[in-house]
Coordinates of C-alpha atoms in Angstrom, one line a residue:
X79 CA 70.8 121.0 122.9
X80 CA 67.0 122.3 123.6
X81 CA 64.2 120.1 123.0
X82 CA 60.4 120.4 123.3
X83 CA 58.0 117.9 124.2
X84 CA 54.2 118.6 122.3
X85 CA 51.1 116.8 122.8
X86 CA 49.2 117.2 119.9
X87 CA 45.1 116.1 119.7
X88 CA 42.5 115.5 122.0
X89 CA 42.8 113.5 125.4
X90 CA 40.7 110.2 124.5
X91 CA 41.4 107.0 124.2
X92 CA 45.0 106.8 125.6
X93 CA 47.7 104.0 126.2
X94 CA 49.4 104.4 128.9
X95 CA 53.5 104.8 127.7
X96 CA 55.8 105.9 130.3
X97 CA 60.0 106.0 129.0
X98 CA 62.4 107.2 132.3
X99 CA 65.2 109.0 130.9
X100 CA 68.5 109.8 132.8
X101 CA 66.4 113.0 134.3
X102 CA 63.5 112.7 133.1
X103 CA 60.1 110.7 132.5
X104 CA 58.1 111.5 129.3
X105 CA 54.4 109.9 129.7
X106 CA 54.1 109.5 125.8
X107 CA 50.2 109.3 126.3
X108 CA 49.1 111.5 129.1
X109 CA 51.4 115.0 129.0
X110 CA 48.7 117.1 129.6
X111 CA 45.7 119.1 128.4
X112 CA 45.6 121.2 125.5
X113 CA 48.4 124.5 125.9
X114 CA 47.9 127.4 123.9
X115 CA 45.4 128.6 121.9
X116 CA 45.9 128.9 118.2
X117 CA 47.2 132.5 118.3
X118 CA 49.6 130.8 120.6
X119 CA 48.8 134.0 123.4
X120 CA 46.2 132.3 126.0
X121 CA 46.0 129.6 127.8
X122 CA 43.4 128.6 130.6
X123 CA 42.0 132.3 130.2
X124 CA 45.5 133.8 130.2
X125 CA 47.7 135.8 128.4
X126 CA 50.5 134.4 127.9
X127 CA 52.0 136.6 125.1
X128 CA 55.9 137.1 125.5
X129 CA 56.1 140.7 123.7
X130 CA 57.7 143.4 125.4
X131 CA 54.7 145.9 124.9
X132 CA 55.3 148.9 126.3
X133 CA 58.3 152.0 126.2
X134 CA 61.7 150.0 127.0
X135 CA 63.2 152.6 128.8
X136 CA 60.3 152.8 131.3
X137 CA 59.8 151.1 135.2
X138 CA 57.8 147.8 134.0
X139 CA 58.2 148.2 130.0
X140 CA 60.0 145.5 129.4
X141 CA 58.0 143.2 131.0
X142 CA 56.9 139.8 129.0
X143 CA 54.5 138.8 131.3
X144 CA 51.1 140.2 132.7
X145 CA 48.9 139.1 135.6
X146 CA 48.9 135.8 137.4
X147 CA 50.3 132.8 135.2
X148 CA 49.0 130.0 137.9
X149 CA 46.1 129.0 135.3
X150 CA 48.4 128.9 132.2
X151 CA 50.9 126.6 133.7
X152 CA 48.4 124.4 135.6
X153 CA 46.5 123.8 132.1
X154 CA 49.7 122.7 130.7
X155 CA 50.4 120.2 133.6
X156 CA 47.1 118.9 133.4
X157 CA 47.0 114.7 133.9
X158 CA 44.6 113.8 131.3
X159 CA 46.2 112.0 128.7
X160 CA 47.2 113.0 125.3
X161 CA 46.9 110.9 122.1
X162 CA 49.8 112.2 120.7
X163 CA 53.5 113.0 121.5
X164 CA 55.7 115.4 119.4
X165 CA 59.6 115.3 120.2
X166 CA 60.9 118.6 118.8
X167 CA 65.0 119.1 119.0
X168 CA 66.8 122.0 118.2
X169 CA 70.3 120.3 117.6
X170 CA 72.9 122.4 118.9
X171 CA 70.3 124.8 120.3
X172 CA 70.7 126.3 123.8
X173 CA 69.7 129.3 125.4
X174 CA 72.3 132.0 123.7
X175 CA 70.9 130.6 119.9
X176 CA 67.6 131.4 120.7
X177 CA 68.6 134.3 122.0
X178 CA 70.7 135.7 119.1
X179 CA 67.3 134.4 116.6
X180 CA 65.1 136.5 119.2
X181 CA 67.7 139.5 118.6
X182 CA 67.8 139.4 115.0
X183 CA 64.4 138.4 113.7
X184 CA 62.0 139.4 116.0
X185 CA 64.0 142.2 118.3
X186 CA 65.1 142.5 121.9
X187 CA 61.0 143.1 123.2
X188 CA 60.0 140.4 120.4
X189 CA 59.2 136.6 120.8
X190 CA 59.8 133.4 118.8
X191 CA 56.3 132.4 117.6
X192 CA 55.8 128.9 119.8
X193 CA 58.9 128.5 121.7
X194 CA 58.5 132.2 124.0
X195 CA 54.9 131.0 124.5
X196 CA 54.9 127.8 126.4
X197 CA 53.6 128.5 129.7
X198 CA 56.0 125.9 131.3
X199 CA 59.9 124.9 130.4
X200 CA 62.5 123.1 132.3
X201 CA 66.1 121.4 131.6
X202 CA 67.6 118.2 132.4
X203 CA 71.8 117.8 131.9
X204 CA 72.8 115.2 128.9
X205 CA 76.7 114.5 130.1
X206 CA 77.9 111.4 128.5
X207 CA 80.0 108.6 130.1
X208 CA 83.5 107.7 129.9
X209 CA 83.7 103.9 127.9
X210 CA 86.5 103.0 129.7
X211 CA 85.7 104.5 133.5
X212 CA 82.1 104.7 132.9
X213 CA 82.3 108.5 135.1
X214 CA 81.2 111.3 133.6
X215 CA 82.1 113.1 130.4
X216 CA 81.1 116.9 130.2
X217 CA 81.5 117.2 126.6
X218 CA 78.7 115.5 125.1
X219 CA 77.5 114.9 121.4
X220 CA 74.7 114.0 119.8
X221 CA 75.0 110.4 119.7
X222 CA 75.3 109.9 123.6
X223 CA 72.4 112.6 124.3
X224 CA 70.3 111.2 121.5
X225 CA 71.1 107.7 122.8
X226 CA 69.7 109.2 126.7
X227 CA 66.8 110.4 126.3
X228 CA 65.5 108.0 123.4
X229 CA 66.1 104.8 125.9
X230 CA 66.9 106.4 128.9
X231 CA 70.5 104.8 129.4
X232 CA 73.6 106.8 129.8
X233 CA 76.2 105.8 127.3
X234 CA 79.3 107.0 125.7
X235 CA 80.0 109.7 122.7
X236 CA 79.4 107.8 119.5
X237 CA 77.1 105.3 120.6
X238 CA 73.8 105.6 119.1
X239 CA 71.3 103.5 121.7
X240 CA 73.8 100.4 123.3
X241 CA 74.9 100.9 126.5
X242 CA 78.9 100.8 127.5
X243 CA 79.2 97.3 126.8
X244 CA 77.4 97.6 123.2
X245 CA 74.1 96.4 124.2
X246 CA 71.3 97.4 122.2
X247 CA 68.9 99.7 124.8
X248 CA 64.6 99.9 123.7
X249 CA 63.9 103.5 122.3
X250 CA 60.8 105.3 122.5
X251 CA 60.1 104.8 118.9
X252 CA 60.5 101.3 119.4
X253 CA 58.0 101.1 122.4
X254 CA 55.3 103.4 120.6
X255 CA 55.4 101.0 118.0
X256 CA 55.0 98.3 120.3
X257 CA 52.2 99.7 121.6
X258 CA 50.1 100.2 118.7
X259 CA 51.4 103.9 117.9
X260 CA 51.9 105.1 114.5
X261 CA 55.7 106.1 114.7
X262 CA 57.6 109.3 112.1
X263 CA 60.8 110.5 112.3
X264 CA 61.9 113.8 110.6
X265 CA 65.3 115.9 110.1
X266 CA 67.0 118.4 108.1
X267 CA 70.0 116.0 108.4
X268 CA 70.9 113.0 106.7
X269 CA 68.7 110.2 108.4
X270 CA 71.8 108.3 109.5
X271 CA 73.1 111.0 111.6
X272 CA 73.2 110.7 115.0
X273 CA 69.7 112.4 116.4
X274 CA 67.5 110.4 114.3
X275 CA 69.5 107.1 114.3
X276 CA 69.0 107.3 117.9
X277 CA 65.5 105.9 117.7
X278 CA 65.9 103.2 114.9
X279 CA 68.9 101.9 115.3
X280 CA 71.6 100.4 117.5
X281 CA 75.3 100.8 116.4
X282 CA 78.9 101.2 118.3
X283 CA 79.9 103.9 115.8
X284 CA 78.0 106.5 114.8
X285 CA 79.3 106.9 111.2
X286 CA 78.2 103.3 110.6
X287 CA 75.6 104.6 108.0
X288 CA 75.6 102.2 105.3
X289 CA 77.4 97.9 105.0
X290 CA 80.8 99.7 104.1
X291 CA 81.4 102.1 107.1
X292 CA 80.3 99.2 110.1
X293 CA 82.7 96.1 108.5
X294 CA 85.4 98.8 109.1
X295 CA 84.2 100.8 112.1
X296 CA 81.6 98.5 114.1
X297 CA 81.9 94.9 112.5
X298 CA 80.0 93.3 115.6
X299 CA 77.0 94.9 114.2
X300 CA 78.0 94.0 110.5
X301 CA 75.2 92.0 109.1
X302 CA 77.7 89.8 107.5
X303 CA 79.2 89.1 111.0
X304 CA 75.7 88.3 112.5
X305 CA 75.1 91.4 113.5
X306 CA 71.6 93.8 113.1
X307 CA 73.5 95.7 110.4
X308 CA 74.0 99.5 109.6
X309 CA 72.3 102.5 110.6
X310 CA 70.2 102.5 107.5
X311 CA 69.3 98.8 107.6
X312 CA 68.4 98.8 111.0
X313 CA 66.6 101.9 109.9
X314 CA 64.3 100.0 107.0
X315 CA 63.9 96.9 109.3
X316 CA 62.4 99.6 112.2
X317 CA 59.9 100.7 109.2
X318 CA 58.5 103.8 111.0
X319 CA 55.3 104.7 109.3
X320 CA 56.7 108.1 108.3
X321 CA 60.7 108.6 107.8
X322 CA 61.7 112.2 106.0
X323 CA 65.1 113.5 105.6
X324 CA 68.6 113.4 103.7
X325 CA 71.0 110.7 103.3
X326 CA 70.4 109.0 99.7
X327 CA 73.6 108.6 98.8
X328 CA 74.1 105.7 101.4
X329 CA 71.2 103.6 99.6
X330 CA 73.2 103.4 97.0
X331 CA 75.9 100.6 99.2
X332 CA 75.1 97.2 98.6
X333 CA 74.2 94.4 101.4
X334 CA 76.5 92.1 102.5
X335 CA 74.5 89.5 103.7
X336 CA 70.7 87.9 104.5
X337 CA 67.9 87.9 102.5
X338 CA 68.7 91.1 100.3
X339 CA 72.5 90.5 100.3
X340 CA 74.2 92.0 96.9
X341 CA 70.9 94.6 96.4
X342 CA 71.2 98.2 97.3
X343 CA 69.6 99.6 100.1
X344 CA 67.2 101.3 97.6
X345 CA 66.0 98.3 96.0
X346 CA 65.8 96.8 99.5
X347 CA 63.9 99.5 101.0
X348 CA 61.6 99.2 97.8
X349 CA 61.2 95.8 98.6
X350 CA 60.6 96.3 102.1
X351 CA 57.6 98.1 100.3
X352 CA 58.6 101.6 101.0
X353 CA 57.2 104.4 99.6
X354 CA 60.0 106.9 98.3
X355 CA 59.8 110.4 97.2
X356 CA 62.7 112.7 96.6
X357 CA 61.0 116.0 96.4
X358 CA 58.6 118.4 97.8
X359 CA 56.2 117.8 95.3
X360 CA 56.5 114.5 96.0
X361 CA 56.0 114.5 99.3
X362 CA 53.1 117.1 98.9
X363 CA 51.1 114.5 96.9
X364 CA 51.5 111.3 99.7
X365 CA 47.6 110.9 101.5
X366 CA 48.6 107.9 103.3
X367 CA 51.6 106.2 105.3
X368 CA 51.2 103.7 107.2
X369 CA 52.9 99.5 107.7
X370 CA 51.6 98.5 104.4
X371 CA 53.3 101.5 102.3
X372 CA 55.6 103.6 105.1
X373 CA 56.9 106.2 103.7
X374 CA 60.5 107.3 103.0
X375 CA 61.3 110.7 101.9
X376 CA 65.0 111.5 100.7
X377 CA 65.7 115.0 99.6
X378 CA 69.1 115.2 99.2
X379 CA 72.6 112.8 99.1
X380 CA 73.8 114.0 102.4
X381 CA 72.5 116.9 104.7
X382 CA 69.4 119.0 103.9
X383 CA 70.9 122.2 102.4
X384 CA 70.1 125.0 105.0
X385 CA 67.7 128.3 103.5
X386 CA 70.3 130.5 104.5
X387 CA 73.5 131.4 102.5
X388 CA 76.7 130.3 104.6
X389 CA 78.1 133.4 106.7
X390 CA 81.1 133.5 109.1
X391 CA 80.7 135.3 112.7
X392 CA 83.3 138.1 113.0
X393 CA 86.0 137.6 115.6
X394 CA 86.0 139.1 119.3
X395 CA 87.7 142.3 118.8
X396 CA 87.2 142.8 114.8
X397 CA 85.2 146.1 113.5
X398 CA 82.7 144.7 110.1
X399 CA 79.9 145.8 109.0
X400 CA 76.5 144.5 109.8
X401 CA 75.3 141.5 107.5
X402 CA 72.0 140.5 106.8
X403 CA 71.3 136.6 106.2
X404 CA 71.2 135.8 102.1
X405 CA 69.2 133.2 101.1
X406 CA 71.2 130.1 100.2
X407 CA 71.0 129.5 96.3
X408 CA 71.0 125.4 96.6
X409 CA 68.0 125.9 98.6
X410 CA 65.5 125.0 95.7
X411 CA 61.6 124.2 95.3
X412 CA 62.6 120.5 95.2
X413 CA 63.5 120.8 98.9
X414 CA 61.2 120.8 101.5
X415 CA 61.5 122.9 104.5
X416 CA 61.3 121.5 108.2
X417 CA 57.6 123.0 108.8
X418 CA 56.7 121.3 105.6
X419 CA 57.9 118.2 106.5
X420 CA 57.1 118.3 109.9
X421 CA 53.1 118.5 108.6
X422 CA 53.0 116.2 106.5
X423 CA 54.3 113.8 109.1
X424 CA 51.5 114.9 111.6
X425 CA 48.6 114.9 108.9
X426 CA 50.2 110.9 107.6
X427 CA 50.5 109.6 111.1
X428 CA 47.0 111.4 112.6
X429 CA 45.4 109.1 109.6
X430 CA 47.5 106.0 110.6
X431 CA 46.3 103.2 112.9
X432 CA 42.8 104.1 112.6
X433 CA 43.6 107.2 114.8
X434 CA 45.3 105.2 118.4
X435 CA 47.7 108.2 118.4
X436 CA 51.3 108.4 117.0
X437 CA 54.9 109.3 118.3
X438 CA 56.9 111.7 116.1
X439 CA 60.5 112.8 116.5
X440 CA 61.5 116.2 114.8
X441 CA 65.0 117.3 114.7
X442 CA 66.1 120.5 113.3
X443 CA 69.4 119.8 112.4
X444 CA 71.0 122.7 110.6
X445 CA 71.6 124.5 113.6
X446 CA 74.5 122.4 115.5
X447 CA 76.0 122.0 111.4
X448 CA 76.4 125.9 111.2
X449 CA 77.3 126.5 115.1
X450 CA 80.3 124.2 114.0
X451 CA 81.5 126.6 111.2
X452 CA 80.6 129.7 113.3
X453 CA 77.7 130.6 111.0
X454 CA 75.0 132.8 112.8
X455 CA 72.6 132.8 109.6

């Protein structure tokens, strides 16, 4: 799972916000100058653009890199503080994904716009823990490396943010908030899944998405048993100035218990004073998100449908033809893509709090749902 860590706006007026994660420290307000340039090839005076240029077959003309790259990376470690932080996660993403994009969009000598161009990357390891042992697990999922870096406490696989014995653990949403920050949190999954319930909620089970799935699978945090309810309660009572994903169908369960027992979880989050749109129109005509009106964007029942058409990867060994990605029919004009969403979150939030800076998760989610099914489109 690859992530990216952006600081996005000037270097003024900062609050310091430091959260240590199993391997690493994220100062939320001071990561660093500005990085690239807008054409995303300089930095500091340097050219940092990742194309292989010349004749492949020739001494040096593969090469990605020219000159000295001291300047590029010392801009991007600069300590001046950052207003704001931009969590971006590539879901399933590692090394050999990017690759195989690289390869088929862009060529061998090409580079992914953004992601070839940062001057500086690095990697930290997201094993989970045993529940029983409490040693090490290798085979991690989302729900225990969400649950790591968002409060920096190992835990087991299924957890989302409670530690081994089911404690609830601070996530970096959570602190932002604390700390004046306007907060957004944007997926191409349903919001309930695990990556962005990481930072909003604190369950046992991950499927506890709505009052029906945690009385069967994690009743001590069932509402009705005094608990802080479901992954989409807990979800409305975090109110996050900006919250865009799938996941509708869940509002649709009914409440159990407190002030908006027997309601849906729609009427409650309309209650709650939520702003709700369900399309990319919708969303495209929202100027302003913020505690008063936050803003809840559903654009589908369950996951986001992906822009691609579903294709299978052709086992080791087997002779097919070459396939070119089709573009997936349910993907329609009422569904907004991840760079849409992902801008409307940073134009909503960069308005919020009279400008004090904001923390935004992104999580493209569509690529760990078709790694599962062996789909390389």
């Amino acid at each position: 799972m690859l992530f990216t860590l952006a600081c996005w706006g000037d270097r003024m007026r900062t609050t310091p916000l430091v959260v240590a994660t199993a391997a690493l420290t994220l100062t939320l307000a001071g990561c660093g100058a500005p990085g690239p340039g807008v054409d995303g090839k300089t930095a500091a005076g340097v050219r940092i653009d990742r194309t292989g240029a010349g004749r492949l077959a020739e001494n040096g003309g593969a090469r990605r890199l020219t000159g000295d790259q001291t300047g590029a990376i010392a801009d991007s470690i600069q300590r001046a503080g950052a207003r704001n932080v931009i969590l971006i996660i590539g879901d399933g993403a590692a090394n050999q994904e990017y690759t195989m994009a690289r390869n088929y969009q862009w060529g061998a000598a090409g580079r992914i716009p953004g992601v070839d161009d940062l001057p500086l990357t690095g990697e930290y390891t997201t094993y989970s823990l045993d529940k029983t042992t409490g040693k090490p697990d290798y085979t991690t999922d989302s729900a225990a490396a969400g649950s790591a870096w968002s409060t920096g406490t190992k835990t087991y696989n299924g957890a989302i943010s409670v530690d081994l014995e089911g404690r609830p653990q601070r996530t970096i949403l959570e602190l932002a908030k604390a700390n004046g920050l306007a907060t957004g949190n944007v997926t191409t999954a349903e919001l309930q899944d695990a990556t962005p319930a990481v930072q909003v909620a604190h369950v046992t089970h991950r499927k506890c998405y709505g009052p029906a799935e945690t009385a069967q699978k994690c009743p001590a945090n069932a509402a009705e048993n005094g608990g802080a309810g479901s992954i989409t309660e807990q979800l409305l009572a975090a109110r996050a100035d900006v919250t865009l994903g799938g996941g509708w169908g869940t509002f649709a369960q009914t409440a159990t218990a407190g002030r908006y027992r027997d309601r849906t979880l729609a009427a409650q989050a309309k209650e709650r004073g939520y702003r709700i749109v369900r399309s990319a129109q919708e969303l495209r005509a929202v100027t302003a998100a913020d505690q008063d009106e936050p803003l809840l964007g559903l654009f589908a029942d369950g996951n986001l449908p992906r822009i691609w058409d579903k294709a299978t990867a052709t086992p080791h060994g087997a002779v097919a033809p070459a396939l070119r990605c089709a573009p997936n029919p349910r993907f329609t004009a009422q569904t907004p893509k991840l760079g849409d969403m992902t801008r409307s979150a940073i134009g909503l939030l960069g308005a919020a709090r009279d400008g004090k800076g904001f923390f935004l998760q992104v999580e493209s989610a569509s690529i760990d749902k078709a790694a599962h099914e062996a789909d390389p489109c």
